[in-house]
Short mmCIF file of C-alpha atoms in Angstrom, two decimals:
data_model
loop_
_atom_site.label_atom_id
_atom_site.label_comp_id
_atom_site.label_asym_id
_atom_site.label_seq_id
_atom_site.Cartn_x
_atom_site.Cartn_y
_atom_site.Cartn_z
CA MET I 1213 75.92 -37.73 -29.14
CA VAL I 1214 79.10 -39.30 -27.33
CA ALA I 1215 80.16 -35.86 -26.10
CA GLN I 1216 76.69 -35.08 -24.91
CA ALA I 1217 76.59 -38.27 -22.92
CA ALA I 1218 79.83 -37.78 -21.42
CA THR I 1219 78.55 -34.24 -20.37
CA PHE I 1220 75.51 -35.60 -18.77
CA ALA I 1221 77.61 -38.36 -17.06
CA VAL I 1222 79.68 -35.83 -15.10
CA LEU I 1223 76.78 -33.79 -14.15
CA GLN I 1224 75.06 -36.90 -12.62
CA GLN I 1225 77.86 -38.90 -11.08
CA PRO I 1226 79.06 -37.84 -7.88
CA ALA I 1227 82.65 -37.14 -7.09
CA LEU I 1228 84.52 -40.33 -6.32
CA SER I 1229 86.38 -40.60 -2.76
CA ALA I 1230 90.02 -40.99 -3.37
CA ALA I 1231 92.71 -41.74 -0.93
CA LYS I 1232 95.04 -39.43 -2.91
CA ALA I 1233 92.59 -36.60 -3.19
CA ALA I 1234 94.84 -34.11 -1.36
CA ARG I 1235 97.40 -34.52 -4.36
CA ALA I 1236 94.78 -33.70 -7.10
CA VAL I 1237 94.98 -30.52 -8.96
CA LEU I 1238 93.23 -27.70 -7.09
CA LEU I 1239 91.77 -24.58 -8.81
CA GLY I 1240 90.34 -22.51 -6.32
CA LEU I 1241 90.88 -21.90 -2.27
CA ALA I 1242 88.39 -19.82 0.16
CA ARG I 1243 88.00 -19.59 3.91
CA ALA I 1244 84.81 -20.52 5.58
CA GLY I 1245 85.37 -19.11 9.20
CA GLU I 1246 88.46 -21.10 10.59
CA ARG I 1247 88.08 -23.73 7.95
CA LEU I 1248 89.96 -23.64 4.65
CA VAL I 1249 88.05 -25.00 1.48
CA ALA I 1250 89.83 -26.14 -1.72
CA VAL I 1251 88.12 -27.15 -5.02
CA GLY I 1252 89.78 -28.78 -8.07
CA GLU I 1253 89.59 -31.26 -10.86
CA ARG I 1254 86.88 -34.18 -11.04
CA GLY I 1255 84.68 -32.40 -8.48
CA ILE I 1256 87.16 -32.68 -5.57
CA VAL I 1257 86.36 -30.67 -2.57
CA LEU I 1258 88.96 -30.73 0.22
CA LEU I 1259 88.44 -29.39 3.82
CA SER I 1260 91.09 -28.53 6.35
CA ASP I 1261 90.34 -27.83 10.03
CA ASP I 1262 94.01 -27.22 11.26
CA PHE I 1263 95.26 -24.49 8.47
CA GLY I 1264 96.03 -27.07 5.84
CA MET I 1265 98.07 -29.42 7.78
CA THR I 1266 95.54 -32.22 6.97
CA TRP I 1267 92.86 -32.30 4.45
CA ARG I 1268 89.54 -34.62 4.11
CA GLN I 1269 87.41 -34.91 1.12
CA ALA I 1270 83.87 -33.67 1.15
CA ARG I 1271 80.91 -35.14 -0.40
CA VAL I 1272 80.24 -33.56 -3.96
CA PRO I 1273 77.11 -34.66 -6.30
CA VAL I 1274 79.12 -33.86 -9.56
CA SER I 1275 82.47 -35.07 -11.03
CA VAL I 1276 82.97 -32.11 -13.14
CA SER I 1277 86.22 -29.90 -12.52
CA LEU I 1278 85.50 -27.03 -9.93
CA THR I 1279 87.21 -23.82 -10.60
CA ALA I 1280 86.44 -21.42 -7.90
CA VAL I 1281 84.92 -21.33 -4.60
CA GLN I 1282 83.55 -18.28 -2.20
CA PHE I 1283 81.94 -18.05 1.21
CA VAL I 1284 79.97 -15.27 2.59
CA ASP I 1285 80.12 -16.63 6.20
CA ALA I 1286 81.49 -19.81 8.12
CA GLU I 1287 78.53 -21.81 6.82
CA GLN I 1288 77.17 -20.44 3.30
CA GLY I 1289 79.21 -20.84 0.52
CA TRP I 1290 79.04 -21.42 -3.34
CA ALA I 1291 81.49 -23.17 -5.83
CA VAL I 1292 81.29 -22.86 -9.73
CA GLY I 1293 82.81 -25.08 -12.26
CA HIS I 1294 82.91 -26.25 -15.79
CA LEU I 1295 79.57 -26.94 -17.89
CA GLY I 1296 77.90 -24.10 -15.92
CA VAL I 1297 77.52 -26.01 -12.64
CA VAL I 1298 76.77 -24.11 -9.42
CA LEU I 1299 77.15 -25.78 -6.08
CA HIS I 1300 75.81 -24.37 -2.87
CA THR I 1301 76.85 -25.72 0.81
CA GLU I 1302 74.92 -24.53 4.01
CA ASP I 1303 77.20 -26.36 6.45
CA GLY I 1304 80.74 -24.97 5.70
CA GLY I 1305 81.49 -27.19 2.96
CA GLU I 1306 80.88 -30.46 4.45
CA THR I 1307 77.96 -31.30 1.92
CA TRP I 1308 77.28 -29.55 -1.41
CA HIS I 1309 74.04 -29.43 -3.61
CA LYS I 1310 73.44 -28.54 -7.10
CA GLN I 1311 71.84 -25.29 -7.10
CA LEU I 1312 70.86 -25.43 -10.65
CA ASP I 1313 71.03 -29.48 -10.84
CA GLY I 1314 73.58 -29.07 -13.84
CA GLU I 1315 71.42 -26.55 -15.91
CA ARG I 1316 72.53 -23.25 -16.78
CA ALA I 1317 70.97 -20.14 -16.48
CA ALA I 1318 71.48 -16.71 -18.20
CA ALA I 1319 69.96 -13.37 -17.20
CA LEU I 1320 70.90 -9.82 -17.26
CA ALA I 1321 71.55 -9.70 -13.50
CA ALA I 1322 74.15 -12.46 -13.79
CA LEU I 1323 75.74 -10.82 -16.95
CA SER I 1324 76.06 -7.55 -14.83
CA LYS I 1325 77.75 -9.26 -12.14
CA ILE I 1326 80.35 -11.03 -14.56
CA ALA I 1327 81.06 -7.88 -16.37
CA THR I 1328 81.52 -5.83 -13.48
CA ALA I 1329 84.03 -8.48 -11.94
CA GLY I 1330 85.68 -8.74 -15.47
CA TYR I 1331 86.13 -4.67 -15.66
CA ASN I 1332 87.89 -5.10 -12.24
CA GLU I 1333 90.69 -7.44 -13.16
CA GLY I 1334 88.33 -10.62 -12.47
CA ASN I 1335 88.28 -9.81 -8.98
CA PHE I 1336 85.12 -11.85 -7.49
CA LYS I 1337 84.61 -9.20 -4.73
CA TRP I 1338 83.25 -7.11 -7.58
CA TYR I 1339 80.61 -9.92 -8.34
CA GLU I 1340 77.63 -7.99 -7.33
CA LEU I 1341 75.04 -5.69 -8.56
CA ILE I 1342 76.43 -2.33 -8.04
CA PRO I 1343 73.59 0.13 -6.61
CA ASN I 1344 74.45 2.76 -9.14
CA ASP I 1345 72.51 3.50 -12.31
CA GLY I 1346 75.64 4.61 -14.22
CA ALA I 1347 77.49 1.49 -13.40
CA LEU I 1348 74.74 -0.72 -14.36
CA GLY I 1349 73.94 1.32 -17.44
CA ALA I 1350 77.56 0.75 -18.75
CA VAL I 1351 77.49 -2.91 -18.44
CA GLN I 1352 73.82 -3.49 -19.45
CA THR I 1353 73.92 -1.41 -22.62
CA ARG I 1354 76.40 -3.98 -24.08
CA ALA I 1355 73.96 -6.99 -23.17
CA PRO I 1356 72.37 -9.03 -25.88
CA ARG I 1357 68.94 -8.00 -26.75
CA GLU I 1358 67.57 -11.39 -25.80
CA LEU I 1359 67.95 -10.43 -22.25
CA PHE I 1360 65.64 -7.46 -22.09
CA ASN I 1361 63.29 -5.41 -24.36
CA GLN I 1362 64.10 -2.00 -25.90
CA GLY I 1363 62.06 -0.08 -23.38
CA CYS I 1364 63.71 -2.03 -20.36
CA SER I 1365 60.34 -3.07 -19.12
CA MET I 1366 60.88 -6.85 -19.58
CA LEU I 1367 63.80 -8.98 -18.33
CA SER I 1368 64.22 -12.69 -19.66
CA LEU I 1369 65.85 -15.30 -17.56
CA TYR I 1370 67.04 -18.24 -19.78
CA VAL I 1371 67.52 -21.90 -18.29
CA TYR I 1372 69.30 -24.34 -20.19
CA LEU I 1373 68.32 -27.77 -19.27
CA SER I 1374 70.22 -31.01 -19.56
CA ASP I 1375 66.72 -32.72 -20.55
CA HIS I 1376 63.13 -32.00 -20.93
CA LYS I 1377 62.07 -34.95 -18.55
CA ALA I 1378 58.92 -34.40 -16.19
CA ASP I 1379 61.10 -34.28 -13.24
CA THR I 1380 63.35 -31.77 -14.41
CA LEU I 1381 60.61 -29.38 -15.62
CA ASN I 1382 58.81 -29.98 -12.30
CA ARG I 1383 61.87 -28.96 -10.41
CA VAL I 1384 62.38 -25.70 -12.45
CA VAL I 1385 58.57 -24.73 -12.08
CA GLN I 1386 58.69 -25.33 -8.34
CA ALA I 1387 61.89 -23.54 -7.77
CA SER I 1388 60.29 -20.59 -10.02
CA GLU I 1389 57.07 -20.84 -8.21
CA LYS I 1390 58.77 -20.69 -4.43
CA PHE I 1391 61.07 -17.61 -5.76
CA ILE I 1392 57.87 -15.69 -6.97
CA SER I 1393 55.83 -16.45 -3.83
CA GLU I 1394 58.91 -15.20 -1.58
CA HIS I 1395 59.81 -12.07 -3.62
CA GLN I 1396 56.41 -10.87 -5.09
CA VAL I 1397 56.33 -6.93 -5.14
CA PRO I 1398 53.69 -4.71 -6.49
CA GLU I 1399 56.09 -3.13 -9.13
CA VAL I 1400 57.27 -6.42 -10.59
CA LYS I 1401 55.05 -9.10 -12.36
CA PHE I 1402 56.66 -12.63 -12.43
CA MET I 1403 55.70 -14.97 -15.50
CA LEU I 1404 56.54 -18.48 -15.79
CA ALA I 1405 58.59 -20.00 -18.61
CA ALA I 1406 57.97 -19.89 -22.29
CA GLY I 1407 60.06 -21.72 -24.87
CA SER I 1408 59.86 -25.31 -25.82
CA ALA I 1409 60.56 -26.39 -21.99
CA GLY I 1410 57.93 -23.91 -20.71
CA ILE I 1411 55.39 -25.09 -23.04
CA GLU I 1412 56.17 -28.66 -22.08
CA ALA I 1413 56.03 -27.96 -18.31
CA ALA I 1414 52.51 -26.39 -18.84
CA THR I 1415 51.35 -29.13 -21.02
CA ASN I 1416 52.46 -31.75 -18.42
CA ILE I 1417 50.48 -29.86 -15.71
CA VAL I 1418 47.60 -29.74 -17.86
CA VAL I 1419 47.79 -33.66 -18.58
CA LYS I 1420 48.35 -34.51 -15.25
CA LYS I 1421 45.03 -32.68 -14.16
CA SER I 1422 43.10 -33.86 -17.17
CA MET I 1423 44.27 -37.72 -16.71
CA TYR I 1424 42.57 -38.05 -13.43
CA GLU I 1425 39.52 -36.16 -14.52
CA MET I 1426 39.33 -38.02 -17.72
CA LEU I 1427 39.86 -41.26 -15.67
CA PHE I 1428 36.75 -40.48 -13.37
CA TRP I 1429 34.35 -39.67 -16.11
CA VAL I 1430 35.23 -42.69 -18.25
CA TYR I 1431 35.04 -45.23 -15.25
CA GLY I 1432 32.07 -43.35 -13.86
CA ALA I 1433 30.28 -43.60 -17.32
CA VAL I 1434 31.12 -47.25 -17.75
CA SER I 1435 30.11 -48.10 -14.12
CA LEU I 1436 26.83 -46.23 -14.46
CA LEU I 1437 26.09 -48.32 -17.74
CA CYS I 1438 27.08 -51.58 -16.32
CA LEU I 1439 24.91 -50.90 -13.24
CA LEU I 1440 22.04 -50.06 -15.41
CA THR I 1441 22.43 -53.21 -17.47
CA PHE I 1442 23.29 -55.88 -14.95
CA ARG I 1443 21.10 -54.42 -12.08
CA SER I 1444 24.00 -55.64 -9.54
CA TRP I 1445 26.48 -54.03 -7.92
CA ARG I 1446 28.62 -57.18 -7.70
CA ALA I 1447 28.37 -57.70 -11.51
CA THR I 1448 29.49 -54.32 -12.02
CA LEU I 1449 32.54 -54.86 -9.81
CA CYS I 1450 33.30 -58.01 -11.58
CA ALA I 1451 33.54 -55.93 -14.99
CA MET I 1452 35.40 -52.85 -13.58
CA LEU I 1453 38.00 -54.15 -11.27
CA PRO I 1454 40.14 -55.99 -14.21
CA LEU I 1455 39.80 -52.88 -16.08
CA MET I 1456 41.29 -50.83 -13.33
CA LEU I 1457 43.97 -53.29 -12.90
CA THR I 1458 44.88 -52.78 -16.68
CA SER I 1459 45.03 -49.06 -16.35
CA ILE I 1460 47.51 -49.35 -13.40
CA LEU I 1461 49.52 -52.00 -15.07
CA CYS I 1462 49.58 -49.70 -18.23
CA GLU I 1463 50.78 -46.73 -16.33
CA ALA I 1464 53.37 -48.86 -14.66
CA LEU I 1465 54.55 -50.05 -18.23
CA MET I 1466 54.84 -46.42 -19.45
CA VAL I 1467 57.26 -45.75 -16.36
CA GLY I 1468 59.18 -48.71 -16.87
CA LEU I 1469 59.63 -47.75 -20.90
CA GLY I 1470 60.09 -43.96 -20.02
CA MET I 1471 57.19 -43.04 -21.95
CA GLY I 1472 55.43 -40.80 -19.51
CA VAL I 1473 51.77 -39.55 -19.58
CA LYS I 1474 51.72 -36.91 -22.51
CA VAL I 1475 49.25 -35.75 -25.14
CA ALA I 1476 49.84 -38.59 -27.26
CA THR I 1477 49.35 -41.14 -24.76
CA LEU I 1478 46.64 -39.81 -22.74
CA PRO I 1479 43.93 -41.16 -24.89
CA VAL I 1480 45.16 -44.57 -25.00
CA ILE I 1481 44.25 -45.17 -21.33
CA ALA I 1482 40.59 -44.22 -22.26
CA LEU I 1483 40.71 -46.35 -25.36
CA GLY I 1484 41.78 -49.47 -23.40
CA VAL I 1485 38.85 -49.07 -21.19
CA GLY I 1486 36.64 -48.69 -23.87
CA ILE I 1487 37.58 -51.67 -25.60
CA GLY I 1488 38.45 -53.68 -22.50
CA ILE I 1489 34.89 -53.46 -21.02
CA ASP I 1490 33.64 -55.21 -24.25
CA TYR I 1491 35.69 -58.18 -23.53
CA ALA I 1492 33.81 -58.12 -19.93
CA LEU I 1493 30.50 -57.72 -21.12
CA TYR I 1494 30.56 -60.31 -23.59
CA VAL I 1495 31.82 -63.01 -20.89
CA LEU I 1496 29.79 -61.69 -17.84
CA SER I 1497 26.40 -61.35 -19.95
CA VAL I 1498 26.82 -65.14 -20.65
CA ILE I 1499 27.74 -66.13 -17.22
CA LEU I 1500 24.87 -64.12 -15.51
CA ALA I 1501 22.38 -65.64 -18.25
CA ARG I 1502 23.47 -69.00 -17.79
CA MET I 1503 23.29 -68.57 -13.89
CA ARG I 1504 19.69 -67.34 -14.18
CA ALA I 1505 18.94 -70.13 -15.97
CA GLY I 1506 20.09 -72.27 -12.84
CA ASP I 1507 23.68 -73.41 -13.74
CA THR I 1508 26.29 -73.07 -11.32
CA LEU I 1509 29.16 -70.46 -11.72
CA ALA I 1510 31.42 -73.27 -13.19
CA GLN I 1511 28.96 -74.51 -15.67
CA ALA I 1512 27.95 -71.04 -16.54
CA TYR I 1513 31.66 -70.09 -17.03
CA TYR I 1514 32.15 -73.21 -19.20
CA GLN I 1515 29.33 -72.15 -21.39
CA ALA I 1516 30.58 -68.70 -21.64
CA LEU I 1517 33.95 -70.00 -22.79
CA LEU I 1518 32.17 -71.94 -25.53
CA PHE I 1519 29.88 -69.34 -26.76
CA THR I 1520 31.93 -66.06 -26.34
CA GLY I 1521 35.06 -66.65 -24.83
CA LYS I 1522 36.64 -68.13 -28.14
CA VAL I 1523 35.59 -64.82 -29.86
CA VAL I 1524 37.08 -62.85 -27.12
CA LEU I 1525 40.29 -64.87 -27.44
CA LEU I 1526 40.44 -64.26 -31.01
CA THR I 1527 39.63 -60.69 -31.12
CA GLY I 1528 42.08 -59.85 -28.38
CA MET I 1529 44.89 -61.51 -29.98
CA THR I 1530 44.33 -60.28 -33.66
CA LEU I 1531 44.17 -56.67 -32.19
CA ALA I 1532 47.16 -57.16 -29.87
CA VAL I 1533 49.14 -58.82 -32.84
CA ALA I 1534 48.24 -56.19 -35.43
CA VAL I 1535 49.19 -52.97 -33.45
CA SER I 1536 52.26 -54.69 -31.99
CA THR I 1537 53.69 -54.33 -35.25
CA TRP I 1538 53.59 -50.55 -34.95
CA ALA I 1539 56.44 -50.93 -32.45
CA PHE I 1540 58.94 -51.16 -35.21
CA SER I 1541 57.90 -47.80 -36.68
CA PRO I 1542 60.60 -45.25 -36.86
CA ILE I 1543 58.11 -42.72 -35.80
CA LYS I 1544 58.10 -42.80 -31.89
CA PHE I 1545 54.68 -41.56 -31.71
CA GLN I 1546 53.37 -44.69 -33.58
CA ALA I 1547 55.84 -47.13 -31.78
CA ASP I 1548 54.68 -45.97 -28.30
CA MET I 1549 50.96 -46.37 -29.30
CA GLY I 1550 51.74 -49.87 -30.53
CA ILE I 1551 53.28 -51.31 -27.49
CA LEU I 1552 50.60 -49.48 -25.28
CA LEU I 1553 47.74 -50.65 -27.24
CA ALA I 1554 48.92 -54.18 -27.52
CA PHE I 1555 49.43 -54.46 -23.82
CA MET I 1556 46.04 -53.22 -22.85
CA PHE I 1557 44.54 -55.49 -25.58
CA SER I 1558 46.23 -58.42 -24.38
CA VAL I 1559 45.87 -57.72 -20.49
CA ASN I 1560 42.10 -56.84 -20.85
CA MET I 1561 41.52 -60.13 -22.91
CA LEU I 1562 43.14 -62.16 -20.07
CA GLY I 1563 41.29 -60.16 -17.51
CA ALA I 1564 38.02 -60.94 -18.90
CA LEU I 1565 38.86 -64.91 -19.42
CA ILE I 1566 40.60 -65.46 -16.22
CA LEU I 1567 40.23 -62.67 -13.50
CA LEU I 1568 36.69 -61.72 -14.13
CA PRO I 1569 35.52 -65.34 -13.22
CA ALA I 1570 37.72 -65.57 -10.30
CA LEU I 1571 36.13 -62.18 -9.15
CA ALA I 1572 32.69 -63.57 -9.93
CA TRP I 1573 33.40 -66.53 -7.75
CA LEU I 1574 34.33 -64.23 -4.88
CA LEU I 1575 31.59 -61.49 -5.28
CA LEU I 1576 28.63 -63.25 -6.92
CA PRO I 1577 26.46 -65.17 -4.54
CA GLN I 1578 26.13 -68.97 -5.58
CA LYS I 1579 22.41 -69.24 -5.09
CA VAL I 1580 20.78 -65.92 -6.05
CA PHE I 1581 17.88 -67.45 -8.00
CA ALA I 1582 14.76 -68.89 -6.59
CA LYS I 1583 13.96 -70.92 -9.73
CA LYS I 1584 15.74 -74.18 -9.97
CA PRO I 1585 16.86 -75.51 -13.19
CA GLU I 1586 15.49 -78.39 -14.74
CA ALA I 1587 18.80 -79.18 -16.32
CA SER I 1588 21.85 -77.39 -17.50
CA LEU I 1589 23.04 -77.54 -20.80
CA LEU I 1590 26.36 -79.15 -19.70
CA VAL I 1591 24.08 -81.91 -17.71
CA GLU I 1592 21.96 -82.34 -20.92
CA TRP I 1593 25.03 -82.79 -22.92
CA VAL I 1594 26.56 -85.38 -20.73
CA LYS I 1595 23.30 -87.34 -20.46
CA GLU I 1596 22.96 -87.38 -24.41
CA GLY I 1597 26.68 -88.58 -24.51
#
């Protein structure tokens, strides 16, 4: 694990600018027009515009040792290094970009280029696909069978990723789709990735699409039922806005904890809406009933706290404390569910008890009933006292 972490560190850490970079160990040299470009250890790339008299350091996104550099013209160039790093420049070596973002790829075409160069004393001038069937066949017959099938009707491209995060998978999918759109020919059919990374990428695409569709139907159904029950769009907004805020905060929590939206966490958002609306209904129904009886909003809220508020508080705390114990589970799925459910139960409870009355004060008219109260329960209680 320590070695793996160190590998990821040099792939993600840019090369440091050093005053004595010109004295570093250099492993490769190339010419980009009238400019000399040298590469070396710790991701150092040096540039010279006066035939080597003075050197300056270029910006490089990795700190892994670079072993070779090659330019096809004065602007376009590539550098390769340890851990399968391939860097690309489009401005003569001033700035470099990770062509594979630290991931490594293996394909029959790349193997053919490497083998052809190897058969010619390692000369990079032979690092090409020779337009000759015999030359290609001599190399490709020795290739592993994982790269092509026996009938030579399918070629595979293996991409070795540094991680399976959504950003990494999306980057690979976008690069693949861009290549397919630019190089589509009738004789060749390109297909997106398989394997564990490909399946996860496809799952992420479906989950992202399903999440918004699920939220639309869940909130649509709950809003419709609230509208039919309360017969008031203002009351419906009072009940729905705290739920929407909870969903947004839940997604923010997932990002902060590095969970991400996946098949396991997607139902939790819907579950939080289903339980959270119960809290809102318990409080709002009493508030509306007391206001219809003639109480002011403050008096109605007080009666709601006495009647259903204590139940909402007890239920929310009980559920939150109970599921929060799952966070200590060695099973990651159960631990994630415990954190998310405890958060949603708690925030929904607070939203129903605190945010909902505040929204009611803003949205509900203070005098909506023609009938005037004879006396509210609070006034009667004060008189009796």
